[in-house]
Short mmCIF file of C-alpha atoms in Angstrom, two decimals:
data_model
loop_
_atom_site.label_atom_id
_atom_site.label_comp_id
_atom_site.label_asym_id
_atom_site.label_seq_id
_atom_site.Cartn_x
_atom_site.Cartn_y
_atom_site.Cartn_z
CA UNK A 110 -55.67 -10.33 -30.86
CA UNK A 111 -52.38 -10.38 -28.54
CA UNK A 112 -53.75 -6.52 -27.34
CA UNK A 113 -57.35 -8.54 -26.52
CA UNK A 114 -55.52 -10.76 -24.73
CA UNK A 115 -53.22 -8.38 -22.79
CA UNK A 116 -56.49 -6.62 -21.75
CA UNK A 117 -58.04 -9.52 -20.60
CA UNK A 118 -55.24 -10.41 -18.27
CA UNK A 119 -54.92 -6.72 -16.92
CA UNK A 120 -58.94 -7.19 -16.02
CA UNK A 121 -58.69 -10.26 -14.08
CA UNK A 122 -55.91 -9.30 -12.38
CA UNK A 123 -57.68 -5.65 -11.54
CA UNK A 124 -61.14 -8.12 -10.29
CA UNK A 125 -58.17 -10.69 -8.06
CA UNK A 126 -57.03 -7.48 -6.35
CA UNK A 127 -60.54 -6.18 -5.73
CA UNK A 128 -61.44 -9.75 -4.62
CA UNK A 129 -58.44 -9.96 -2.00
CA UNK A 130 -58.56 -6.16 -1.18
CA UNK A 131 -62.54 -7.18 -0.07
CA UNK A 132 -61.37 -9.77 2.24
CA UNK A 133 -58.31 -8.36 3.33
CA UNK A 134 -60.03 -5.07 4.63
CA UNK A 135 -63.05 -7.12 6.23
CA UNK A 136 -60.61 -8.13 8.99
CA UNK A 137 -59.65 -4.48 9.95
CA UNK A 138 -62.57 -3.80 11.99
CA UNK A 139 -61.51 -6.66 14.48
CA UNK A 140 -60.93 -3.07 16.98
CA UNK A 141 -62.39 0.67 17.22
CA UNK A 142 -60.40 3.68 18.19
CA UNK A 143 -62.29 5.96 20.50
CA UNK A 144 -60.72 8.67 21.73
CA UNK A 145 -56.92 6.97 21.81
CA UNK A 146 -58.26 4.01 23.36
CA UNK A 147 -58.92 0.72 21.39
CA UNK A 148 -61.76 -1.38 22.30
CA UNK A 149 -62.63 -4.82 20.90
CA UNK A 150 -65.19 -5.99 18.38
CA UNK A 151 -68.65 -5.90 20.46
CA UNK A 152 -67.35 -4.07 23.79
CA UNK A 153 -69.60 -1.19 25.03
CA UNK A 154 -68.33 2.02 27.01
CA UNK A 155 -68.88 5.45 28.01
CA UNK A 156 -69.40 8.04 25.51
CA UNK A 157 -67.25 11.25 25.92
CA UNK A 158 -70.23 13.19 27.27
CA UNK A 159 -70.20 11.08 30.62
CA UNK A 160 -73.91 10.20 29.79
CA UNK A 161 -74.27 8.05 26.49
CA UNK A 162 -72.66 4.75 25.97
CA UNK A 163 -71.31 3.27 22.66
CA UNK A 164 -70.71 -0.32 21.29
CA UNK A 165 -67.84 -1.73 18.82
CA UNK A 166 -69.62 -2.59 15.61
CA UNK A 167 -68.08 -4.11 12.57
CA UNK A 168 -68.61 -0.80 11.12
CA UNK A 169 -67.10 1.08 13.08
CA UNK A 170 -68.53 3.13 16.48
CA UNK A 171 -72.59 3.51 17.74
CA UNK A 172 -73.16 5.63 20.12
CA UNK A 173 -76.52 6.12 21.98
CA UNK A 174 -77.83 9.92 21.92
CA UNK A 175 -79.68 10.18 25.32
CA UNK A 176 -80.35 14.25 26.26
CA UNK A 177 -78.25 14.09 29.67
CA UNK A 178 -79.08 16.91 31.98
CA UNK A 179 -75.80 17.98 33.05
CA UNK A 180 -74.68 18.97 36.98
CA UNK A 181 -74.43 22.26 38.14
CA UNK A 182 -72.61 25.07 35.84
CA UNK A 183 -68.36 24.82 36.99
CA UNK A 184 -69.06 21.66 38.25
CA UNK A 185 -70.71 19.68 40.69
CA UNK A 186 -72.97 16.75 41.49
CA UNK A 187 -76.47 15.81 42.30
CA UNK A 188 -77.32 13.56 45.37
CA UNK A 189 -80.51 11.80 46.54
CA UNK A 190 -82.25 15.61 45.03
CA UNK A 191 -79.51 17.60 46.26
CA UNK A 192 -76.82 19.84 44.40
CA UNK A 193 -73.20 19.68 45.99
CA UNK A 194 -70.23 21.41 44.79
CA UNK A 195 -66.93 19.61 43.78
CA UNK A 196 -64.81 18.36 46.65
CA UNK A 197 -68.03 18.68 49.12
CA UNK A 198 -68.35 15.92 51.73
CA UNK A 199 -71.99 14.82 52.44
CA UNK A 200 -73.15 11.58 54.41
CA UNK A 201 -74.94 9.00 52.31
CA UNK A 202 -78.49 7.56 52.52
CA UNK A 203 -77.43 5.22 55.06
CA UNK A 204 -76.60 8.15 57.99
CA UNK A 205 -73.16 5.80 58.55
CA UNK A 206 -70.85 6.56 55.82
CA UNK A 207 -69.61 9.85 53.94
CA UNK A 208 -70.06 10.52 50.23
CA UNK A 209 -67.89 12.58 48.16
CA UNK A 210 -68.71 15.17 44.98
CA UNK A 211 -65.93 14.43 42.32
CA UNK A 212 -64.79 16.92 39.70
CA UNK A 213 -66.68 14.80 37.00
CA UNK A 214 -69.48 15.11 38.82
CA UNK A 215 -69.52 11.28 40.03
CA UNK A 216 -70.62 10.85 43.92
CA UNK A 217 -68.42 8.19 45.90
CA UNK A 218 -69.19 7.23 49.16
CA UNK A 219 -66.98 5.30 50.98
CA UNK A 220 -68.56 1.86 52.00
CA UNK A 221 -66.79 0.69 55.11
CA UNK A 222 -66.79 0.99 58.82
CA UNK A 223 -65.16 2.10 61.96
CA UNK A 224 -64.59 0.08 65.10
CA UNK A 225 -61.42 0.30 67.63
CA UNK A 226 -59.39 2.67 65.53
CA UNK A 227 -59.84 0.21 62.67
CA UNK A 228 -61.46 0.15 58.96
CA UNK A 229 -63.72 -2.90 57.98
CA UNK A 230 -64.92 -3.23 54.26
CA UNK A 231 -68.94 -4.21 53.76
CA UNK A 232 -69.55 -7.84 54.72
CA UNK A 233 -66.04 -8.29 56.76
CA UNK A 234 -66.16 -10.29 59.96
CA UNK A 235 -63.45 -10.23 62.39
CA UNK A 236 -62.85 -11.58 66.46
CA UNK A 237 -63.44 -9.17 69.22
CA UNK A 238 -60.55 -8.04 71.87
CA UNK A 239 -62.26 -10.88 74.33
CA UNK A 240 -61.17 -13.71 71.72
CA UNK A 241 -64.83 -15.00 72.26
CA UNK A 242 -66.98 -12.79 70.44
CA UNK A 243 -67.20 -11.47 66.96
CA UNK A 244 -68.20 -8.06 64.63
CA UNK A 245 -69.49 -7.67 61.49
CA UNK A 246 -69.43 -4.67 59.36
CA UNK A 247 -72.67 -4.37 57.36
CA UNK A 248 -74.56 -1.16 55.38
CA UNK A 249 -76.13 -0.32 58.94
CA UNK A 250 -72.77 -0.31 60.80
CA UNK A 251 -70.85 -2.64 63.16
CA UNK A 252 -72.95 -5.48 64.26
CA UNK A 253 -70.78 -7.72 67.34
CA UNK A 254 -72.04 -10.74 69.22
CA UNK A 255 -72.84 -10.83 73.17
CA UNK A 256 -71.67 -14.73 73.65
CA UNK A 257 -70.45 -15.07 77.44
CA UNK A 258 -66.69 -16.16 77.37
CA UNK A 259 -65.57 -18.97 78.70
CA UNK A 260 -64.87 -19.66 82.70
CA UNK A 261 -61.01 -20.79 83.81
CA UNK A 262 -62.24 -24.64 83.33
CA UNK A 263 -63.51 -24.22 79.69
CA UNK A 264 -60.24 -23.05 78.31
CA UNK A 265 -59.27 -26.06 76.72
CA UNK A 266 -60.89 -24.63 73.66
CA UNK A 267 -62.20 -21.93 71.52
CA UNK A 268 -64.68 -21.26 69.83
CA UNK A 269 -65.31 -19.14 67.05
CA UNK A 270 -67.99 -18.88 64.19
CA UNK A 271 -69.74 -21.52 65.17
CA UNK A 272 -66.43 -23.13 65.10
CA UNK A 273 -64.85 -25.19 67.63
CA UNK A 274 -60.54 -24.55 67.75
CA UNK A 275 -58.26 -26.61 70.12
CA UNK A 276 -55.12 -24.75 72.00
CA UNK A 277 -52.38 -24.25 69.77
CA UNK A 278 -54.73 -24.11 66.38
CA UNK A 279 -54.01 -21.35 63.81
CA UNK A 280 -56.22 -20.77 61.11
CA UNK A 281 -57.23 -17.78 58.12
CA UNK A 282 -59.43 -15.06 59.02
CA UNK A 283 -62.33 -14.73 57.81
CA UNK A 284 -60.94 -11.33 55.48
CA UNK A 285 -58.60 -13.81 53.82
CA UNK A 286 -55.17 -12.28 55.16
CA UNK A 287 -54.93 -12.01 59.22
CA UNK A 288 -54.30 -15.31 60.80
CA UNK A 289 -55.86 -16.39 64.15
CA UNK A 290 -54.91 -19.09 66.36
CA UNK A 291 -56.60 -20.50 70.06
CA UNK A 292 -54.91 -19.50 72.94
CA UNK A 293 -55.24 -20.39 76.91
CA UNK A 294 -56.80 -17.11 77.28
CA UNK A 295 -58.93 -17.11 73.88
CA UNK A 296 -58.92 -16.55 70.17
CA UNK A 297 -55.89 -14.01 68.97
CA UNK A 298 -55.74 -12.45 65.82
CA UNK A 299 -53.27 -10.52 63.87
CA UNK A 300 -54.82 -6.98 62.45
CA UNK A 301 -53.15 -5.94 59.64
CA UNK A 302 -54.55 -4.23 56.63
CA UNK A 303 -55.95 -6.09 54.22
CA UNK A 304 -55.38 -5.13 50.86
CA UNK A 305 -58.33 -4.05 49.65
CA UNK A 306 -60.63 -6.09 46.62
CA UNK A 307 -59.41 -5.83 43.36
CA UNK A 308 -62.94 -6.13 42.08
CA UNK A 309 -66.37 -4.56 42.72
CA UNK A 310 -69.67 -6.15 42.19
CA UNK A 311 -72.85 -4.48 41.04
CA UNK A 312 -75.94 -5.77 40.38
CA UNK A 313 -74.43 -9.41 40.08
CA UNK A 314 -71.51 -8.25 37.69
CA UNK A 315 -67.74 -8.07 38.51
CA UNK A 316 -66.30 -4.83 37.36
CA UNK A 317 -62.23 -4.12 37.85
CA UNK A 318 -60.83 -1.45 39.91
CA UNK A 319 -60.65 1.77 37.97
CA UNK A 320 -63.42 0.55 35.47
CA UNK A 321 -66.19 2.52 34.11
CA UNK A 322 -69.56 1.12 33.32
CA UNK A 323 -72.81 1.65 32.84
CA UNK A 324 -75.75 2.20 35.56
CA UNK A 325 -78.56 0.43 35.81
CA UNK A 326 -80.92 3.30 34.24
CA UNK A 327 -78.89 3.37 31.14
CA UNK A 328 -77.97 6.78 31.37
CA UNK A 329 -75.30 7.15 34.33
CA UNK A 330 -72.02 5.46 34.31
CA UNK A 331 -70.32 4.04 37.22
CA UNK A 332 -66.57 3.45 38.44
CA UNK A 333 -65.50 0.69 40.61
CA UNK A 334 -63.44 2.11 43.26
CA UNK A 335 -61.49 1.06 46.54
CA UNK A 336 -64.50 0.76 48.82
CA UNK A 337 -67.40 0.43 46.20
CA UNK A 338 -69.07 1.36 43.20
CA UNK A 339 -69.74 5.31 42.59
CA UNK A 340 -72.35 6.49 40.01
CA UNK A 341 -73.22 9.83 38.63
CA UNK A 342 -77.03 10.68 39.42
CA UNK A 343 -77.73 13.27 36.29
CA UNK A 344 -81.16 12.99 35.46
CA UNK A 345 -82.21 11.33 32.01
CA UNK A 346 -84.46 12.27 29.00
CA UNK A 347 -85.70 9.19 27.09
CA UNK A 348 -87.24 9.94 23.66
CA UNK A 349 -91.06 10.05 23.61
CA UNK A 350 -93.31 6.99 23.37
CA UNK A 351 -93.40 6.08 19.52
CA UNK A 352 -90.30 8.06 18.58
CA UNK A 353 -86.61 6.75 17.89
CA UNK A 354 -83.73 9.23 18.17
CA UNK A 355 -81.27 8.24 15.54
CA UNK A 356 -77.73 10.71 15.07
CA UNK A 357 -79.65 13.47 17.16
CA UNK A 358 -82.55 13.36 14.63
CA UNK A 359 -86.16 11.89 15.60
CA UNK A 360 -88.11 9.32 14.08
CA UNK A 361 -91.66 7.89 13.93
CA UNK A 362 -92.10 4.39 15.14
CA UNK A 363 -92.32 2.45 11.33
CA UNK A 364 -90.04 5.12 9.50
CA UNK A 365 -87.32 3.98 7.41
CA UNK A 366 -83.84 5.97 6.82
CA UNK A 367 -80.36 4.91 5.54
CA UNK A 368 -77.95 4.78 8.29
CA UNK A 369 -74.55 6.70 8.96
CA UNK A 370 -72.52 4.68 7.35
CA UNK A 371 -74.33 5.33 3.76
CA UNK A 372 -74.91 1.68 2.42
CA UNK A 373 -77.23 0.30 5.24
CA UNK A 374 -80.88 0.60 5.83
CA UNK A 375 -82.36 1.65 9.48
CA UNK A 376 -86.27 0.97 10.81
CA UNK A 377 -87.57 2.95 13.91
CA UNK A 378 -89.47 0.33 15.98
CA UNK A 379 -91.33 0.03 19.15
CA UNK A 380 -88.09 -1.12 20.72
CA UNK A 381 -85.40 1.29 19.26
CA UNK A 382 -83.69 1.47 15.86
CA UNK A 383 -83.09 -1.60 13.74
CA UNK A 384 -80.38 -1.44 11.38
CA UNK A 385 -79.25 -3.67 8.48
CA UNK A 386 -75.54 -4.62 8.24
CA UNK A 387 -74.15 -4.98 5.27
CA UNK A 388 -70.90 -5.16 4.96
CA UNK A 389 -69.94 -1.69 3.15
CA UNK A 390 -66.20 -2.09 1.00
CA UNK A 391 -64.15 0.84 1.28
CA UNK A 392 -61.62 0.84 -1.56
CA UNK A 393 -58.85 3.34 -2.14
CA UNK A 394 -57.48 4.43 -5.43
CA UNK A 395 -55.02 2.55 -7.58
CA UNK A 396 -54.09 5.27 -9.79
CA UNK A 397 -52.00 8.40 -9.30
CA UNK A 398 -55.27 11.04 -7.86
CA UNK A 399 -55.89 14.26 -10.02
CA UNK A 400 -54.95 17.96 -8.31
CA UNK A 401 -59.27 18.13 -7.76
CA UNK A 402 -59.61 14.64 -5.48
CA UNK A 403 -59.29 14.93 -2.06
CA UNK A 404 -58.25 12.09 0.68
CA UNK A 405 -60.86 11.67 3.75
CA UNK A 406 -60.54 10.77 7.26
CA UNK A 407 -62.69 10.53 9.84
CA UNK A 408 -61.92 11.27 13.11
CA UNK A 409 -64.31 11.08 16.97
CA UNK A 410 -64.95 14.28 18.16
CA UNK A 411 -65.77 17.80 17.34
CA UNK A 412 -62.02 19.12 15.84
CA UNK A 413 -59.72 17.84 13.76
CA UNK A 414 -56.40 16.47 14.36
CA UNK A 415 -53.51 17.20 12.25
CA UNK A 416 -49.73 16.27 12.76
CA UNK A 417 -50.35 17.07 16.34
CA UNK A 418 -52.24 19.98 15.89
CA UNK A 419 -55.93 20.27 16.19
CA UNK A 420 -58.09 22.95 13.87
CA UNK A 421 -62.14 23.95 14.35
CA UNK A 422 -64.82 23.04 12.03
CA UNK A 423 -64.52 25.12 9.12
CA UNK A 424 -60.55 25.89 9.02
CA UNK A 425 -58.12 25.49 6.42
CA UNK A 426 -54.39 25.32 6.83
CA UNK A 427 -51.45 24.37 4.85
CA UNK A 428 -50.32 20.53 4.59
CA UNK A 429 -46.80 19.43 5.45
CA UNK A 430 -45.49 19.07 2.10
CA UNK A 431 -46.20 22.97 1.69
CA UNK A 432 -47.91 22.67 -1.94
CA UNK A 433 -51.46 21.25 -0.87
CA UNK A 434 -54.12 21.87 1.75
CA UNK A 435 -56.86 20.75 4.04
CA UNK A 436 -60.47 21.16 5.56
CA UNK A 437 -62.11 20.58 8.55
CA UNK A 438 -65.52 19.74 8.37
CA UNK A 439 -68.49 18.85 10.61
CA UNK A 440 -70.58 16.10 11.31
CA UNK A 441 -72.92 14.60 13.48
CA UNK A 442 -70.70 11.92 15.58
CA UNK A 443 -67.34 12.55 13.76
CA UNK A 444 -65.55 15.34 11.69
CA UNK A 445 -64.53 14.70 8.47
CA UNK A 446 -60.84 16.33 7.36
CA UNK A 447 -59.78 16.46 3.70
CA UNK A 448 -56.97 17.21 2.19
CA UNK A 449 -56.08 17.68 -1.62
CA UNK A 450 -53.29 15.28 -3.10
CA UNK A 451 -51.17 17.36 -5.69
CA UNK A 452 -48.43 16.55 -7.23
CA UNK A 453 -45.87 18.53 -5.02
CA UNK A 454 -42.88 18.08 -7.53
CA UNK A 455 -42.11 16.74 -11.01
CA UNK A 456 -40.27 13.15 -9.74
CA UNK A 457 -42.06 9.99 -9.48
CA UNK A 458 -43.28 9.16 -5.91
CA UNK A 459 -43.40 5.44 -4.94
CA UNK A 460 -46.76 4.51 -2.60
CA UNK A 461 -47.19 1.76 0.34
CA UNK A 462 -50.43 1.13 1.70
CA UNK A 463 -50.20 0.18 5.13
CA UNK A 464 -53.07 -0.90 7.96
CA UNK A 465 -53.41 1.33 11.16
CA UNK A 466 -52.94 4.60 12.05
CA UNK A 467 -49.59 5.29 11.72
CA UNK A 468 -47.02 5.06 8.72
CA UNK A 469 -44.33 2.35 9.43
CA UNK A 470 -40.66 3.29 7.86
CA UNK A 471 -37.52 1.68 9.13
CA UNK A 472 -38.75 0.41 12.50
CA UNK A 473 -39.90 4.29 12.89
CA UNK A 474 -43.99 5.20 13.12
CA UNK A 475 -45.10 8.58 11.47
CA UNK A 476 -48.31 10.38 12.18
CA UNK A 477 -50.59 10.89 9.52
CA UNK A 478 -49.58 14.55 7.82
CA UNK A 479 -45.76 13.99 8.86
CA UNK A 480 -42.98 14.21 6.65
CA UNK A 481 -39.35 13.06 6.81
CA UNK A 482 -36.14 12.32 5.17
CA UNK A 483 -35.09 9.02 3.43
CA UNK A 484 -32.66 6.83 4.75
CA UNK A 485 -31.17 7.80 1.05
CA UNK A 486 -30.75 11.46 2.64
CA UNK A 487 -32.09 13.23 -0.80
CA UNK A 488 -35.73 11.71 -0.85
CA UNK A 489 -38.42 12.59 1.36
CA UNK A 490 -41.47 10.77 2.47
CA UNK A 491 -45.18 11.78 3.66
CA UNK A 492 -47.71 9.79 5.60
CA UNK A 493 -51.29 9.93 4.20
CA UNK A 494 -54.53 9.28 6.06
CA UNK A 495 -57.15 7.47 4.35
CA UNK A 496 -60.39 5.70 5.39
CA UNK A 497 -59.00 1.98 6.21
CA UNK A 498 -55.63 2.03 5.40
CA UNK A 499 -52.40 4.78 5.60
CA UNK A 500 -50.68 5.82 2.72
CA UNK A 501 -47.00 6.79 2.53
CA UNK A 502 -45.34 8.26 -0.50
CA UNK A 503 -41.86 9.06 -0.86
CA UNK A 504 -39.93 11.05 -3.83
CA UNK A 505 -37.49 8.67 -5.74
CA UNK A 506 -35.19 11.18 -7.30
CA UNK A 507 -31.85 9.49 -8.44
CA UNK A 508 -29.04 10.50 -5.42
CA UNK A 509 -25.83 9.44 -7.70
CA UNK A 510 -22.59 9.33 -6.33
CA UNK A 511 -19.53 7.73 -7.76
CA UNK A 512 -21.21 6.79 -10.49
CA UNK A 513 -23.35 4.71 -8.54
CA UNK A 514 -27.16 4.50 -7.83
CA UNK A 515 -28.31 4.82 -4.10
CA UNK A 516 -31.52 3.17 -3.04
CA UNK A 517 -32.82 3.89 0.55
CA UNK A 518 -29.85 3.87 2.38
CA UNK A 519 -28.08 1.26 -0.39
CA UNK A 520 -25.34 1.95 -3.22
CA UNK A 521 -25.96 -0.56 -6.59
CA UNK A 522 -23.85 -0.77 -9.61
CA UNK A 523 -25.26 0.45 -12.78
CA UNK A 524 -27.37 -2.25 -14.74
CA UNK A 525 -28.39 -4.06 -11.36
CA UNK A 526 -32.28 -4.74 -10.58
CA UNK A 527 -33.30 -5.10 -7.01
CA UNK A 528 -37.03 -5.06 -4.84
CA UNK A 529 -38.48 -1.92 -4.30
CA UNK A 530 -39.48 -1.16 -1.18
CA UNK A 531 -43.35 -2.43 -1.45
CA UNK A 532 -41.49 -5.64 -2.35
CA UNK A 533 -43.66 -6.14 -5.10
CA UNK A 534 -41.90 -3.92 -7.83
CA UNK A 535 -38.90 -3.87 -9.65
CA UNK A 536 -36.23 -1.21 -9.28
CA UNK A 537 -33.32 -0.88 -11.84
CA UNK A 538 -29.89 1.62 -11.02
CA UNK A 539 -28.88 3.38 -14.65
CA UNK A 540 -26.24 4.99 -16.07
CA UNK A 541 -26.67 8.22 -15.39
CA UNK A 542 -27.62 7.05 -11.53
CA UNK A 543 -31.41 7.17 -12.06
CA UNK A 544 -33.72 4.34 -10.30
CA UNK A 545 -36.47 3.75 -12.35
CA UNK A 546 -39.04 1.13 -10.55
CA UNK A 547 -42.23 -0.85 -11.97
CA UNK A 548 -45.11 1.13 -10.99
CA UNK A 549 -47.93 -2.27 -10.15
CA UNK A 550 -50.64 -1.36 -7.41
CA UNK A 551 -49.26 -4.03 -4.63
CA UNK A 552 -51.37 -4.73 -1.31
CA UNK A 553 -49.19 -4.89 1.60
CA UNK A 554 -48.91 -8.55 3.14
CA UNK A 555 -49.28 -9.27 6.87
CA UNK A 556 -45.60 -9.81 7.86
CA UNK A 557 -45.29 -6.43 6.79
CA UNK A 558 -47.63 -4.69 8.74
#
């Protein structure tokens, strides 16, 4: 009966940690990593091709799989039906301003105007040399006013804008940042440069300077620049009427197919693909792994990235710790990279799980497939990838000296019992200098992170 019992325990505790391991990994997906660069839960950007866009799921990243029809081989762009080479300048549509082919085969054209020596942005007004007068710089050009000034017994005042200013008044600018004041002989304004908008708007949406978005035909992407927005103009191919394009594979308006992520169920509709979303668990193993099981990761892109290094579809190389290996696989978004998890050496290895991307040891971050010496200077330590989670190991061979046991970096006297490192187990320093620890599965709290 006590065994029965004993059992019993062991299973609820197993179903507690699957429980909190359930909940606990349902709040990783708060972020995606695209690329190196995080973006939050819902957020949409540009695909890598310069043509697709993607949105932040809970599940991870979507990307849309438009055929994009790319600009001219070594580079170039395509404007109003013509083909320009990188660095070309080319007036726009408007026969005023001057357009410009990028090297990523965006067009900007610069959206401003020239009057006097000086630059106006689109929609600036500003006073004329006569201090009675004013110009206007619009898509068509520079636009001024023809008002007759006023004679020697008018100057009391001035007016301006449909304003009326007394001698001696200073006031803003209508750019925000020269000042203008009323004068015996008129209206007098400074002319410095006005630093230019820190925002663009398109389409009745603020974008950022420097920000990418997407165009209007859901195809191009745009980038908010100093004087305006610039788009690419590659030409787009939709999927056929009564079709779905799904992962680069096409489907027939009422066909059903599981989706990428293996657990959820997609439906091609008249409007696009429908997907369930079910939240799929992820767990990772809470026993010591067998020489024949093999740790995944998933990575964006078409090669895999190693300690550093990147390797094609279809290499193999030789992991850190110099006794096991890994693959690089394809796939249709992502590449897959395994890597088998053998025992490297006859000692015990200790195991932290730990969220993110990188292994956390002593204040120091270690990229996944790194190894490194303990603080201990005997042990050693590898960081792991896995699907949700890292996984760092370290050796725990006994480093005795003076008859003492040393513990990461700390000397105990034989017979003491102290944390282990996961601060969960139980470490005890024997006679012959040995550390023995407890060997439970622990998940890593928070404030540990």
């Amino acid at each position: 009966m006590p065994d029965t019992v004993h059992v019993n325990k062991e299973f609820g505790n197993m179903i507690a940690i699957f429980i909190f391991m359930l909940v606990s990994i349902s709040c990783v997906h708060a972020t995606c990593n695209y690329h190196g660069t995080i973006h939050q839960l819902g957020s949409r950007f540009n695909a890598i091709d310069g043509c697709n866009t993607c949105v932040c799921e809970v599940h991870g990243i979507s990307c849309t799989e438009i055929g994009c029809i790319n600009p001219p081989a070594g580079g170039g762009c395509t404007y109003n039906g013509k083909l320009y080479k990188s660095g070309d300048s080319f007036p726009s549509t408007d026969k005023c301003n001057t357009c410009t082919c990028g090297s990523d085969g965006s067009v900007a054209c610069k959206a401003h105007c020239s009057y006097q020596h000086h630059h106006y942005a689109i929609g600036v007004t500003w006073a004329t040399l006569d201090g009675c007068n004013t110009c206007s710089c619009s898509l068509t050009g520079v636009t001024c006013t023809s008002n007759p000034c006023p004679t020697e017994n008018s100057k009391q005042e001035c007016h301006l804008n449909q304003h009326t200013y007394y001698i001696g008044a200073t006031w803003t600018a209508s750019d925000g940042c020269n000042l203008c004041s009323c004068t015996d002989t008129g209206v007098h304004c400074t002319n410095h440069h006005c630093q230019v908008a820190a925002t663009c708007t398109y389409h009745g949406t603020i974008h950022h300077l420097g920000t990418r978005f997407d165009a209007i035909d859901g195809c191009n992407t745009c980038l908010c620049m100093e004087h305006g927005v610039a788009c690419t103009e590659m030409a787009c191919i939709k999927p056929s009427a009564g079709t779905c394009n799904y992962h680069r594979t096409i489907y027939n308006v009422g066909d059903s197919f599981n989706s990428t992520d293996g657990c959820n169920t997609c439906h091609c509709t008249s409007n696009g693909v429908s997907c369930t979303e079910m939240f799929c668990a992820v767990l990772h193993p809470t026993v010591q792994l067998s020489k024949h099981v093999r740790s995944s990761v998933y990575q964006i892109g078409f090669n895999c990235n190693y300690n550093g290094k990147q390797f094609n579809v279809g290499e193999n190389w030789p992991t850190t710790d110099g006794c096991n290996t890994c693959s690089c696989h394809s796939g249709k978004l992502v590449v897959r990279m395994t890597c088998t998890e053998n025992d490297c050496d006859s000692g015990k290895r200790s195991s932290v799980y730990q969220r993110g991307f990188h292994c956390k040891y002593e204040e120091k971050q270690f990229n996944v497939g790194e190894s490194w010496t303990a603080s201990d200077g005997c042990n050693t330590c590898i960081c792991h990838a896995g699907d949700l989670l890292v996984r760092m190991t370290c050796t725990e061979k006994a480093c005795a000296v003076g008859g003492q046991c040393t513990y990461h970096g700390k000397a105990y006297k034989v017979g003491d019992s102290f944390p282990s490192i996961d601060k969960c187990n139980t470490c005890f320093c024997e006679a012959d200098g040995s550390v023995p620890c407890t060997e439970r599965f622990c998940l890593l709290n928070e404030n540990q992170g």
